[in-house]
Tab-separated table of C-alpha atoms and ligand atoms in Angstrom:
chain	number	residue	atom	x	y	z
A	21	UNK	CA	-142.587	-145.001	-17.877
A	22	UNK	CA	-144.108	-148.364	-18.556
A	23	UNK	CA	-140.888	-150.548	-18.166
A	24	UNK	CA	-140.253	-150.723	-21.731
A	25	UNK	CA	-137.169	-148.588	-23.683
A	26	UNK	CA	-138.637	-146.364	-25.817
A	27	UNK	CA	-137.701	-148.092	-29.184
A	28	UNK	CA	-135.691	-146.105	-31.756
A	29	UNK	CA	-137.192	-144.363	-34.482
A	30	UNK	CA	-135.817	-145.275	-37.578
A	31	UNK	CA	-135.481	-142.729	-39.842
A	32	UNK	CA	-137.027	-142.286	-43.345
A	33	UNK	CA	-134.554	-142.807	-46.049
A	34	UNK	CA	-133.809	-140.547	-49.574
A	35	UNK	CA	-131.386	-141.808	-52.154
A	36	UNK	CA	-131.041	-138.491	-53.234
A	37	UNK	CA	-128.331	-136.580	-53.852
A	38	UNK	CA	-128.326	-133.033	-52.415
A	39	UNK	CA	-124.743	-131.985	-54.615
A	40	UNK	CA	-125.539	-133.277	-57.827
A	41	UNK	CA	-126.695	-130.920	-60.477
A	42	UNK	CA	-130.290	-130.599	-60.775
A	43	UNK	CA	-130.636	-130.410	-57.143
A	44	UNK	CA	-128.229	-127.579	-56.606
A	45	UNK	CA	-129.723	-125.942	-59.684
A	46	UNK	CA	-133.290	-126.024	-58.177
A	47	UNK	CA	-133.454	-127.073	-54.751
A	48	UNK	CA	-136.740	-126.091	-53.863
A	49	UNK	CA	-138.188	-130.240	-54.772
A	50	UNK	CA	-135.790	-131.665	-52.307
A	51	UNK	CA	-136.241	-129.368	-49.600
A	52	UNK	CA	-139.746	-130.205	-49.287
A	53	UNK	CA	-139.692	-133.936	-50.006
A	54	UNK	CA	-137.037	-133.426	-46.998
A	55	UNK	CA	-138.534	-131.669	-44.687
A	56	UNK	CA	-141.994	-133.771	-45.362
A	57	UNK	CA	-140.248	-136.730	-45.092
A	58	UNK	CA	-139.470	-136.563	-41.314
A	59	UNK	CA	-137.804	-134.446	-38.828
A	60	UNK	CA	-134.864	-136.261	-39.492
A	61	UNK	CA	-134.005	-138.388	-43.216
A	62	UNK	CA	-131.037	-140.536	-43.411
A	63	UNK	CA	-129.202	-140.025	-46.800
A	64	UNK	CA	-127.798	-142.992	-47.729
A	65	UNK	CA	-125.659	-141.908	-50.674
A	66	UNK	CA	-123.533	-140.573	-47.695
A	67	UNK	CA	-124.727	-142.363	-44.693
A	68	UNK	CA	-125.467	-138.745	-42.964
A	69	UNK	CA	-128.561	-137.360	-41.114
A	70	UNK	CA	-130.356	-134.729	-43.075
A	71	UNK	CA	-132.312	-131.637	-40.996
A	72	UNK	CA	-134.885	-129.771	-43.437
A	73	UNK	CA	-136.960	-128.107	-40.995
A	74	UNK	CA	-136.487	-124.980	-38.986
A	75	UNK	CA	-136.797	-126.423	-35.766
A	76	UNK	CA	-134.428	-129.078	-36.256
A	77	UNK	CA	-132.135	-127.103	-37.661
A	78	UNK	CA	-132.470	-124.257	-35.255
A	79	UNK	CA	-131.778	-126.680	-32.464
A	80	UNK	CA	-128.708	-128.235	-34.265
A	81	UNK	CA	-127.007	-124.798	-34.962
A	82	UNK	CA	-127.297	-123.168	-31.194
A	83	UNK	CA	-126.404	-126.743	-29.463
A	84	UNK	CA	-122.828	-126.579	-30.358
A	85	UNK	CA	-121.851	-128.817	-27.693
A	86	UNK	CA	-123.402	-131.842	-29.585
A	87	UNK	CA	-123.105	-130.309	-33.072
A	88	UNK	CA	-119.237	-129.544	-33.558
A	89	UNK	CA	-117.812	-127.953	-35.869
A	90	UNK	CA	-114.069	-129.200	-35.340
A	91	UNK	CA	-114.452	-132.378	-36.884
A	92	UNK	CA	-115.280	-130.444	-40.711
A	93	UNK	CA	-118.698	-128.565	-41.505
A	94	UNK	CA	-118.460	-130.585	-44.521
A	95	UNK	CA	-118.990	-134.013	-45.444
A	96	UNK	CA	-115.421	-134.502	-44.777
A	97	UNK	CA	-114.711	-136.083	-41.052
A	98	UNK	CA	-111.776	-134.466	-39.818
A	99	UNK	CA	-111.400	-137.615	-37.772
A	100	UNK	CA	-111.030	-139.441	-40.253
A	101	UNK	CA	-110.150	-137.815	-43.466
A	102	UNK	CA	-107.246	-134.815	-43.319
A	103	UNK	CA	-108.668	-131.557	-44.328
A	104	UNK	CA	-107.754	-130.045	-47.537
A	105	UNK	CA	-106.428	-126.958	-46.091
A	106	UNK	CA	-105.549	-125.757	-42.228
A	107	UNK	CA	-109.147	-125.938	-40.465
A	108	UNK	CA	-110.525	-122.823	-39.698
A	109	UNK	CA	-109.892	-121.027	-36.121
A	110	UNK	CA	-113.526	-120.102	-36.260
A	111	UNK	CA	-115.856	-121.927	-38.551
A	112	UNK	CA	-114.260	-125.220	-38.217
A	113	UNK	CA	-113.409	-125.020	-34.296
A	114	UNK	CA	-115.594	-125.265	-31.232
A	115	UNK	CA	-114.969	-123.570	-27.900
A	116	UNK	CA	-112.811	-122.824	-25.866
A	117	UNK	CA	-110.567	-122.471	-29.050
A	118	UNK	CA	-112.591	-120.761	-31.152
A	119	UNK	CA	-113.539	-118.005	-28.624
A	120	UNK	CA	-110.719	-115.944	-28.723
A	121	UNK	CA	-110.285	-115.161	-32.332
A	122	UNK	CA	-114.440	-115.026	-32.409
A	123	UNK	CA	-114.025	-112.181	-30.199
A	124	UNK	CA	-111.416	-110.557	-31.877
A	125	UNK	CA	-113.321	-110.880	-35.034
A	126	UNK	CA	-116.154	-109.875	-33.871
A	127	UNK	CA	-115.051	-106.706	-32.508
A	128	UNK	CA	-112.988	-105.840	-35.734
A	129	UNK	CA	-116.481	-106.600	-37.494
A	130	UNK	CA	-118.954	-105.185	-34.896
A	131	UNK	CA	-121.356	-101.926	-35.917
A	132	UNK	CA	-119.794	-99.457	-34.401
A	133	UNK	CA	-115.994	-100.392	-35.747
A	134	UNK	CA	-117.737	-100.094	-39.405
A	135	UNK	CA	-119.176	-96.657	-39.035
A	136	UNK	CA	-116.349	-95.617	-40.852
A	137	UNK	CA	-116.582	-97.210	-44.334
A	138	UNK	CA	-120.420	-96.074	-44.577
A	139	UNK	CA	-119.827	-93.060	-46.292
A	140	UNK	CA	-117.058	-94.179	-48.080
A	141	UNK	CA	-119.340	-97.337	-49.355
A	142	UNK	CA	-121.998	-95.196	-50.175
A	143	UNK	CA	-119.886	-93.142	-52.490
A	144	UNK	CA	-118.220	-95.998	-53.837
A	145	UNK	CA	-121.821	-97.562	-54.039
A	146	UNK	CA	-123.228	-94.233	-56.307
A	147	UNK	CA	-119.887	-94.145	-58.122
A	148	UNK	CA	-120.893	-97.595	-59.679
A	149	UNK	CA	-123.800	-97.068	-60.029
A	150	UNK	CA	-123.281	-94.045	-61.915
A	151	UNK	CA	-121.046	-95.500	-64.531
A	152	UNK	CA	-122.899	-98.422	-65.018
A	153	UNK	CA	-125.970	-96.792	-65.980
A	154	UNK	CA	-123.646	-94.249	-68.036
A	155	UNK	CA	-121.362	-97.076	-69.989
A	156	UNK	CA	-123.988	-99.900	-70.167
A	157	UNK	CA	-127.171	-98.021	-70.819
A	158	UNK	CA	-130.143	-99.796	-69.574
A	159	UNK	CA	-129.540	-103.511	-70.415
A	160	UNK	CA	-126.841	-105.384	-68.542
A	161	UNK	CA	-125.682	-108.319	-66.599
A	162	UNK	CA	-126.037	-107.167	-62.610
A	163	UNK	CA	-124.268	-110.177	-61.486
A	164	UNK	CA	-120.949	-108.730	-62.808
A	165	UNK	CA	-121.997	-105.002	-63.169
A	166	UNK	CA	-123.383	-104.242	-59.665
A	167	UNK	CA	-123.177	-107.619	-57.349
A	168	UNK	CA	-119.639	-108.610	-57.607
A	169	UNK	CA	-118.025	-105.731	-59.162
A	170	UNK	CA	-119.487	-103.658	-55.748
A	171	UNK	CA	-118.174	-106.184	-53.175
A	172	UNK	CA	-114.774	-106.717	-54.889
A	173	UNK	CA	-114.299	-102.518	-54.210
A	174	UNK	CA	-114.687	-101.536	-51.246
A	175	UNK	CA	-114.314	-105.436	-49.189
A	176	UNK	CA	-110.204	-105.878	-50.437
A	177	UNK	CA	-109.686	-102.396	-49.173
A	178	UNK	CA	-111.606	-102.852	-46.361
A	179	UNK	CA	-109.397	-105.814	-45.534
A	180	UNK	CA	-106.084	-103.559	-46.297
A	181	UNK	CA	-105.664	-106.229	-49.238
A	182	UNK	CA	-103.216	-104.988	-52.003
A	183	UNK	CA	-103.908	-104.375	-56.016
A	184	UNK	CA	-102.548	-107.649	-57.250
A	185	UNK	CA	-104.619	-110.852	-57.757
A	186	UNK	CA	-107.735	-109.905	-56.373
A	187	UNK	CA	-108.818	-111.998	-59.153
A	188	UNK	CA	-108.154	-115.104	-57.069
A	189	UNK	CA	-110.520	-113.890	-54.567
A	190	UNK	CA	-114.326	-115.361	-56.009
A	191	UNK	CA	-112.232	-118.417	-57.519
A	192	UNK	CA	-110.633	-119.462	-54.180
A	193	UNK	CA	-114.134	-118.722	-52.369
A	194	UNK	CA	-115.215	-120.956	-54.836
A	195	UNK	CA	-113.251	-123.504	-54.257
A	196	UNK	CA	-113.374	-123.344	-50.255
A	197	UNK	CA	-117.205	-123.735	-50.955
A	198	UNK	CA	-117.044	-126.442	-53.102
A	199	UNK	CA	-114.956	-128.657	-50.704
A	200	UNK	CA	-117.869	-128.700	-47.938
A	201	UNK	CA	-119.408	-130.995	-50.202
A	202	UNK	CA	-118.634	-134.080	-51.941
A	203	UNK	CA	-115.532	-135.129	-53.812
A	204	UNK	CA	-117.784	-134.934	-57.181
A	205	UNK	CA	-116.693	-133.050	-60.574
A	206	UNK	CA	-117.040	-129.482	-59.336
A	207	UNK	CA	-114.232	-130.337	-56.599
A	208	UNK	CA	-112.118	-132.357	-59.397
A	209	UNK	CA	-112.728	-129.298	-61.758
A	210	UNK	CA	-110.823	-126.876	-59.679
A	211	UNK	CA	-108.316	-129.609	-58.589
A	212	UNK	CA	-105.425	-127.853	-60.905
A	213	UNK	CA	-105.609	-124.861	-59.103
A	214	UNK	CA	-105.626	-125.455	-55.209
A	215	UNK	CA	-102.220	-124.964	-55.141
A	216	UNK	CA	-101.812	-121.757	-56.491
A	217	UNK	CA	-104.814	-120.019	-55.112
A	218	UNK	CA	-104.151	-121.566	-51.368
A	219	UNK	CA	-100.439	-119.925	-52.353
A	220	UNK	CA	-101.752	-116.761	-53.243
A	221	UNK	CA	-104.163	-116.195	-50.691
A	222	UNK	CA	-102.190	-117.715	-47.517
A	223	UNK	CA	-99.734	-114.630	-48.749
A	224	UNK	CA	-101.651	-112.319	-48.482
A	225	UNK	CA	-102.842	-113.114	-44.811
A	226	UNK	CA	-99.145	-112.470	-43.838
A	227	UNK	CA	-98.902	-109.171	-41.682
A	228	UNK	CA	-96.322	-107.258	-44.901
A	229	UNK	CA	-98.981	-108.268	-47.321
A	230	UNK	CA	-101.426	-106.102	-45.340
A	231	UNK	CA	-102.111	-102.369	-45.351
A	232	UNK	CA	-101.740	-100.506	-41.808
A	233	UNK	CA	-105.113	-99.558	-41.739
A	234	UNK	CA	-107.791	-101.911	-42.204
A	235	UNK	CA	-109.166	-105.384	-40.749
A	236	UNK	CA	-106.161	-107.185	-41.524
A	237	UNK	CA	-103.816	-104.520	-39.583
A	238	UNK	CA	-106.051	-105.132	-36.460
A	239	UNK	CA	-105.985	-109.004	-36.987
A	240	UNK	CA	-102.610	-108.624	-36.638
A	241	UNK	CA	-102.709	-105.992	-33.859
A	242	UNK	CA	-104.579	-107.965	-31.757
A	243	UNK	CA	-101.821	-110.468	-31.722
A	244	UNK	CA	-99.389	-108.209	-30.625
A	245	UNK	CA	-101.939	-107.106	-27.571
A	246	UNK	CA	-101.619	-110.584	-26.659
A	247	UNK	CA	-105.263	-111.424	-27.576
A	248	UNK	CA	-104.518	-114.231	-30.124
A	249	UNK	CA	-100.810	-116.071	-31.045
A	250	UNK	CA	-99.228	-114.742	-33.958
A	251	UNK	CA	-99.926	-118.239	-35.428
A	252	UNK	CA	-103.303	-117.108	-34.933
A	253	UNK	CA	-103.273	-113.671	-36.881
A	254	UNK	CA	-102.658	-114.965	-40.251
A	255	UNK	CA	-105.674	-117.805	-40.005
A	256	UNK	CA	-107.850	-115.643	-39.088
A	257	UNK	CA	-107.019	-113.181	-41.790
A	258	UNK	CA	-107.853	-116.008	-44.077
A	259	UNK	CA	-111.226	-116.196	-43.163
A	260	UNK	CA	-112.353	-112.726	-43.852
A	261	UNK	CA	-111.140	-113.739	-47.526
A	262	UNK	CA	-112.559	-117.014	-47.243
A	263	UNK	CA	-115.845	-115.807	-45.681
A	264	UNK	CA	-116.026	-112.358	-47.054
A	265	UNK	CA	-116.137	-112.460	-51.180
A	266	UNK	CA	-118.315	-114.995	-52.706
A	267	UNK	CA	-121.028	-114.950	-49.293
A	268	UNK	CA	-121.610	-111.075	-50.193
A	269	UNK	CA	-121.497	-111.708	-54.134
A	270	UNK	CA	-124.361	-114.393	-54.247
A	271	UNK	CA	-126.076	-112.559	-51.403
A	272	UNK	CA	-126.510	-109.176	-53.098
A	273	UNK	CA	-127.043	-111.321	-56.652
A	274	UNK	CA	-129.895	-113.133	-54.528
A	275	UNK	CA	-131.304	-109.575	-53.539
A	276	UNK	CA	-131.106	-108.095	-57.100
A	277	UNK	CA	-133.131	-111.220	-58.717
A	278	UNK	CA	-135.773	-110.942	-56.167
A	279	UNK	CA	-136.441	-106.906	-57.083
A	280	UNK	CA	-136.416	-108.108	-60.620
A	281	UNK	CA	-138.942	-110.601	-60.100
A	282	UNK	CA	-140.850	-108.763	-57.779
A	283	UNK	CA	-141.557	-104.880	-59.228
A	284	UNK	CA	-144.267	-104.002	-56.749
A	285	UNK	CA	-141.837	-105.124	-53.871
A	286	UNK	CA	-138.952	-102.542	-55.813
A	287	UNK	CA	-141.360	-99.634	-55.862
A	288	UNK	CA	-141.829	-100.280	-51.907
A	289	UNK	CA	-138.006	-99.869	-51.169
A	290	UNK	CA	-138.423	-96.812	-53.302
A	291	UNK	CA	-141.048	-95.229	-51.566
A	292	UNK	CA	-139.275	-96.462	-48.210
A	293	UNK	CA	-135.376	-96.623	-48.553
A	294	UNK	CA	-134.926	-97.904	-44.601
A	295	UNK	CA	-136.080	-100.773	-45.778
A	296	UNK	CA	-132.500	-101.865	-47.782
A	297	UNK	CA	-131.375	-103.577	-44.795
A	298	UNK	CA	-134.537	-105.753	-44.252
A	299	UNK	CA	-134.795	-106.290	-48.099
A	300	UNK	CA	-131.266	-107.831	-47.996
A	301	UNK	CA	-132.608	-109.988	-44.761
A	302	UNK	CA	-135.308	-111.655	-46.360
A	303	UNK	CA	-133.094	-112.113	-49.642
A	304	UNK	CA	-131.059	-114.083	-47.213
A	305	UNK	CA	-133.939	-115.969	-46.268
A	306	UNK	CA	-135.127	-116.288	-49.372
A	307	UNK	CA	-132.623	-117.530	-51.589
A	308	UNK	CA	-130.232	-118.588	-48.639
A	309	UNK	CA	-126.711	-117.823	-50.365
A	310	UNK	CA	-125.212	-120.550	-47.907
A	311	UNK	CA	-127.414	-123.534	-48.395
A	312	UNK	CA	-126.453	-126.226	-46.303
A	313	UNK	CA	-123.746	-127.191	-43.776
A	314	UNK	CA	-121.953	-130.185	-42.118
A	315	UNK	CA	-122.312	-130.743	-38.026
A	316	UNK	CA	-120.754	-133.837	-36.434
A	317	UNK	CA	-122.395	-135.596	-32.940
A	318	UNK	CA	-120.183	-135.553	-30.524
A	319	UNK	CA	-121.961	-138.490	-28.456
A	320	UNK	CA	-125.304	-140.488	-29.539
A	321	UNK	CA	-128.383	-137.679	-30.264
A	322	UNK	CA	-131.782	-138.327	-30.248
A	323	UNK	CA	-133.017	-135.653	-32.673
A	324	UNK	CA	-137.092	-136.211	-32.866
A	325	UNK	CA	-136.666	-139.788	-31.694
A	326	UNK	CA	-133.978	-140.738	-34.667
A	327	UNK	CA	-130.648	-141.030	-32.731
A	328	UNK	CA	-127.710	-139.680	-34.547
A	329	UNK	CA	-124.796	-142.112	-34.070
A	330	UNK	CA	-121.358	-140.571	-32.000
A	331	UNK	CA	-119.287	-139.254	-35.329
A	332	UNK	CA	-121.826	-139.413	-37.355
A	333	UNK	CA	-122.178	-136.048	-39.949
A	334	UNK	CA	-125.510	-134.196	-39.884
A	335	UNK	CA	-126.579	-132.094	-42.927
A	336	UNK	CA	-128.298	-128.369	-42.041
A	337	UNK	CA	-130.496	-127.490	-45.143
A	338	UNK	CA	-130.177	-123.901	-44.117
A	339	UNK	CA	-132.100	-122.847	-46.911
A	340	UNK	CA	-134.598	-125.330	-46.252
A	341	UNK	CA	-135.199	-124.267	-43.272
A	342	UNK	CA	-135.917	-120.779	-44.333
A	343	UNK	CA	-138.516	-121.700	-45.931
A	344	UNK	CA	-140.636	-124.595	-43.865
A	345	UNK	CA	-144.442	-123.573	-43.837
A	346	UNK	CA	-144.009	-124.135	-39.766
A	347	UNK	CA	-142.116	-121.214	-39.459
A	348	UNK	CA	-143.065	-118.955	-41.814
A	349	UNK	CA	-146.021	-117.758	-43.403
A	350	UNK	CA	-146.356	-117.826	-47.689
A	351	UNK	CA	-142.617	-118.844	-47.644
A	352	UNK	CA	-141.647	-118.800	-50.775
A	353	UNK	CA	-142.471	-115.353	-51.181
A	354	UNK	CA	-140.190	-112.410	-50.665
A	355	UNK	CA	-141.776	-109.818	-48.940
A	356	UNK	CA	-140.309	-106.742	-47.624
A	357	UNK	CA	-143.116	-106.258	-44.768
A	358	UNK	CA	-142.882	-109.839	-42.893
A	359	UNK	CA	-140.032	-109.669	-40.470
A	360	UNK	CA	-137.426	-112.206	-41.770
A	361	UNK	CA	-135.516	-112.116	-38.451
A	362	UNK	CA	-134.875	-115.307	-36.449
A	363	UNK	CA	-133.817	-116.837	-40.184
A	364	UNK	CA	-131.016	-119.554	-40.213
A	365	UNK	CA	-129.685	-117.993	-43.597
A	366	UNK	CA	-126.226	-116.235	-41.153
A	367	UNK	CA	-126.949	-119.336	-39.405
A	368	UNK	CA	-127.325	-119.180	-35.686
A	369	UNK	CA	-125.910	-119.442	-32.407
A	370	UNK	CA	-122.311	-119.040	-31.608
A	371	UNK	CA	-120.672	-119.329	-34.868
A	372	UNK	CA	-123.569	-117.013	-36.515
A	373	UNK	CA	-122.056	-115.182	-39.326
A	374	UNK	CA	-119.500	-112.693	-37.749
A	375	UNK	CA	-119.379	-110.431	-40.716
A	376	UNK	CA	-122.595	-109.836	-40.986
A	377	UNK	CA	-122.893	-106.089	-40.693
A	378	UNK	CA	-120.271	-106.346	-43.162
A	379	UNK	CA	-122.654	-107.726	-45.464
A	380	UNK	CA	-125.367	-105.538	-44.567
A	381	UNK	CA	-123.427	-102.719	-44.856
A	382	UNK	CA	-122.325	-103.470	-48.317
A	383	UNK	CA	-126.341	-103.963	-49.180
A	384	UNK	CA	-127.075	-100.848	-48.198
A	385	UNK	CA	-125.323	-98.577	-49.682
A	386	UNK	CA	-125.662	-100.620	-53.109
A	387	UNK	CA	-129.679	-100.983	-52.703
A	388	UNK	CA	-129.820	-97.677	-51.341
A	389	UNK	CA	-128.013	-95.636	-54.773
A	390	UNK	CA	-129.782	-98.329	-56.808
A	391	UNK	CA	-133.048	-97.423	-55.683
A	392	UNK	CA	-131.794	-93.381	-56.107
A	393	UNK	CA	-131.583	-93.955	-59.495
A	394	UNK	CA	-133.391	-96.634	-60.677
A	395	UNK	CA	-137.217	-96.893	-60.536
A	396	UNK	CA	-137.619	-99.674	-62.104
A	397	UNK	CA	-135.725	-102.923	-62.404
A	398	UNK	CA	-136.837	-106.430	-64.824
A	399	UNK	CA	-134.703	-109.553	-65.862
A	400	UNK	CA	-133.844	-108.790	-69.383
A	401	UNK	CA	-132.716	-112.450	-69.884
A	402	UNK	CA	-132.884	-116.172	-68.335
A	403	UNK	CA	-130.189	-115.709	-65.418
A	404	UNK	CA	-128.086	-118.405	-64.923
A	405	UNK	CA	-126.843	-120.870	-61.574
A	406	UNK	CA	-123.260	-121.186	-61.494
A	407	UNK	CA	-123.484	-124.595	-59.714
A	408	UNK	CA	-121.324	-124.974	-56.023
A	409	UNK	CA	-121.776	-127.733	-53.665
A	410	UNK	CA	-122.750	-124.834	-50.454
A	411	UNK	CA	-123.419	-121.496	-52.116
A	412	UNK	CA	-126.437	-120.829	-54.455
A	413	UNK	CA	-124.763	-119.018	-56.725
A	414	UNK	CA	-125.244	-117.124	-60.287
A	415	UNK	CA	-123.272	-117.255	-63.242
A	416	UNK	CA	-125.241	-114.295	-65.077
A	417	UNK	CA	-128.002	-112.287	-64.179
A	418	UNK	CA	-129.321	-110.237	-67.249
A	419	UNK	CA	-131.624	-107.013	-65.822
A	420	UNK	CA	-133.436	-103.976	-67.903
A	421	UNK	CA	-133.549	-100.827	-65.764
A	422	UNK	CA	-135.293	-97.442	-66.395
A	423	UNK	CA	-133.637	-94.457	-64.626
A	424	UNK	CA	-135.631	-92.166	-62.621
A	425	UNK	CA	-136.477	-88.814	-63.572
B	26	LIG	C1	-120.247	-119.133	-43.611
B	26	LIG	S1	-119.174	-119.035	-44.756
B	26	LIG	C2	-117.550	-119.214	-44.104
B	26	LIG	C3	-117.240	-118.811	-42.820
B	26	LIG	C4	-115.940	-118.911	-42.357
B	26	LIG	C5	-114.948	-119.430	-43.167
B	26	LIG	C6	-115.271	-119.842	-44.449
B	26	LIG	C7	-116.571	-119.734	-44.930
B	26	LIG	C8	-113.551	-119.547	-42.653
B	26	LIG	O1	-112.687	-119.912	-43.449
B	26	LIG	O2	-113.339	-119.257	-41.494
């Protein structure tokens, strides 16, 4: 040390605003500019700290004592501004309150609790499959046909969820995922109806609303063991319907438009069907269905020699980060054979996506009667974004399929 303080880096600045529509229609631009533009860019249409590249981000997402989540992973400061719903026992809390119901979750979620619903998914999944190919013939949107009709089987029952209003489910996931972001016109557009879908799904979290057998019934059974308050139980019910609709939607949707763009990577899953889980991986990384979320600094950082002011918001590009050249090799290019693990796209760290297997498990048994039956698979149309301030989402995705013989 020469005597001197080593002087504060001041950030590069962008005007730009990550929510607004071209950039969540085609984010790619932005990321780089970001993650070119420094380790760290100031945005100063919200006065937060952007992080673009893996590193950053990685370090961000497993250093939770700096990063919290319980002051929003929005742009919202739950110091400041009140939170539009409850926060979160797990996403929007930080230890030592968020450990118990991550562990109860966690084990309700884990690998070998799901061993269960794999055959029953995978009949389910060929069922679909089946019919689709029967009613719709070989031209027809996969977005509603395969991707969210798929999930919206088997995750309800899964949950122990009853027949009415499952409808609300992608709409209030929507909605949840919009309000991480800005207060801009896809927030105001659903504005009429956070009322009756925060209504209709807080019901159904109650402990009557749920069937005796499935993740809800052991939500609620872990309350009575004493391993979370009954206050608890019905919060954390609300997250699997939060958490577990739209996430699995957009991330099968993401998988299905990178086989139809990619035929030579289609006929490799064919040839090697283990590779459904590692497919839906690297779709993950790929498209990263959850693009960005919120952090707060919980004292002054120094991230890269920019210092993050105490309460000041920090932006993750996850999906940025799954793609910086720095960490992976050809990046925009989805490849079944590179090992997409170590991706940011579940996020990392302690609150790393808890229903994960979930998700995986729902991939595979979809890409895995798919690819039984289908040899194959081309867009048959332009797809279309359905814009939403966090997810990358579709609003169509038109394929052409040829059946095996
Ligand atoms: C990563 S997506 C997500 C996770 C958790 C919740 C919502 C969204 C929640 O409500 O706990």
């Amino acid at each position: 040390m020469t005597g001197t303080t080593a002087a504060a880096v001041l950030p590069p600045t962008s005007d730009a605003d990550p929510f607004d529509a071209a950039h969540l229609e085609h984010p790619e631009p932005l990321h780089r500019a970001l993650r070119e533009a420094g380790p760290v860019v100031h945005l100063s249409r919200y006065d937060v700290h952007a992080l673009a590249r893996y590193d950053e981000v990685h370090t961000a997402l497993v250093d939770w004592q700096r990063f919290q989540s319980a002051a929003g992973v929005g742009l919202a400061n739950f110091r400041h501004e009140k939170p539009w719903r409850t926060p979160s026992l797990l996403l929007e809390a930080d230890p030592p309150h968020h450990d118990a119901p991550r562990r109860v979750l966690r084990e309700i979620l884990a690998p070998p609790a799901l061993r269960r619903l794999r055959d029953t998914w995978s009949s389910v999944a060929e069922g679909l499959v089946d019919s689709v190919l029967a009613e719709r013939g070989a031209e027809f949107d996969a977005l509603e046909a395969l991707a969210a009709a798929f999930p919206l089987r088997v995750f309800p029952d899964a949950v122990g969820l009853g027949p009415d209003g499952r409808e609300n489910l992608l709409p209030y996931g929507n909605m949840a995922f919009n309000a991480f972001g800005p207060r801009n016109d896809l927030v105001k557009a659903d504005a009429d109806r956070v009322a009756e879908l925060s209504a209709w799904v807080n019901d159904r979290c109650a402990r009557e609303a749920l069937g005796d057998e499935g993740f809800g019934a052991r939500i609620w059974a872990a309350a009575d063991r004493g391993d979370l308050t009954h206050e608890q139980a019905p919060l954390v019910v609300r997250s699997l319907l939060t958490a577990g609709v739209d996430t699995t939607v957009h991330g099968l949707a993401a998988t299905l438009y990178a086989f139809a763009t990619h035929p030579e990577q289609w006929r490799l899953l064919r040839e090697r069907p283990e590779l459904a889980r590692v497919a839906f991986d690297e779709a993950v990384r790929w498209q990263s269905p959850v693009q960005t979320f919120f952090r707060t600094a919980t004292t002054d950082v120094t991230i890269a020699g920019t210092t993050v002011p105490e309460g000041g918001k920090i932006l993750m590009f996850l999906g940025a980060a799954n793609r910086d050249p720095a960490r992976w090799q050809d990046p925009d290019r989805f490849d079944l054979t590179r090992d997409p693990s170590g991706h940011v796209g579940f996020g990392m760290g302690i609150h790393q996506c808890v229903g994960q297997h979930v998700a995986r498990l729902e991939a595979e048994t979809l890409l895995t009667a798919l690819a039984r039956r289908v040899d194959h698979l081309e867009l048959a149309g332009e797809p279309r974004r359905h814009l939403n301030n966090t997810l990358r989402s579709w609003a169509s995705l038109p394929v052409r399929v040829r059946r095996a013989r």
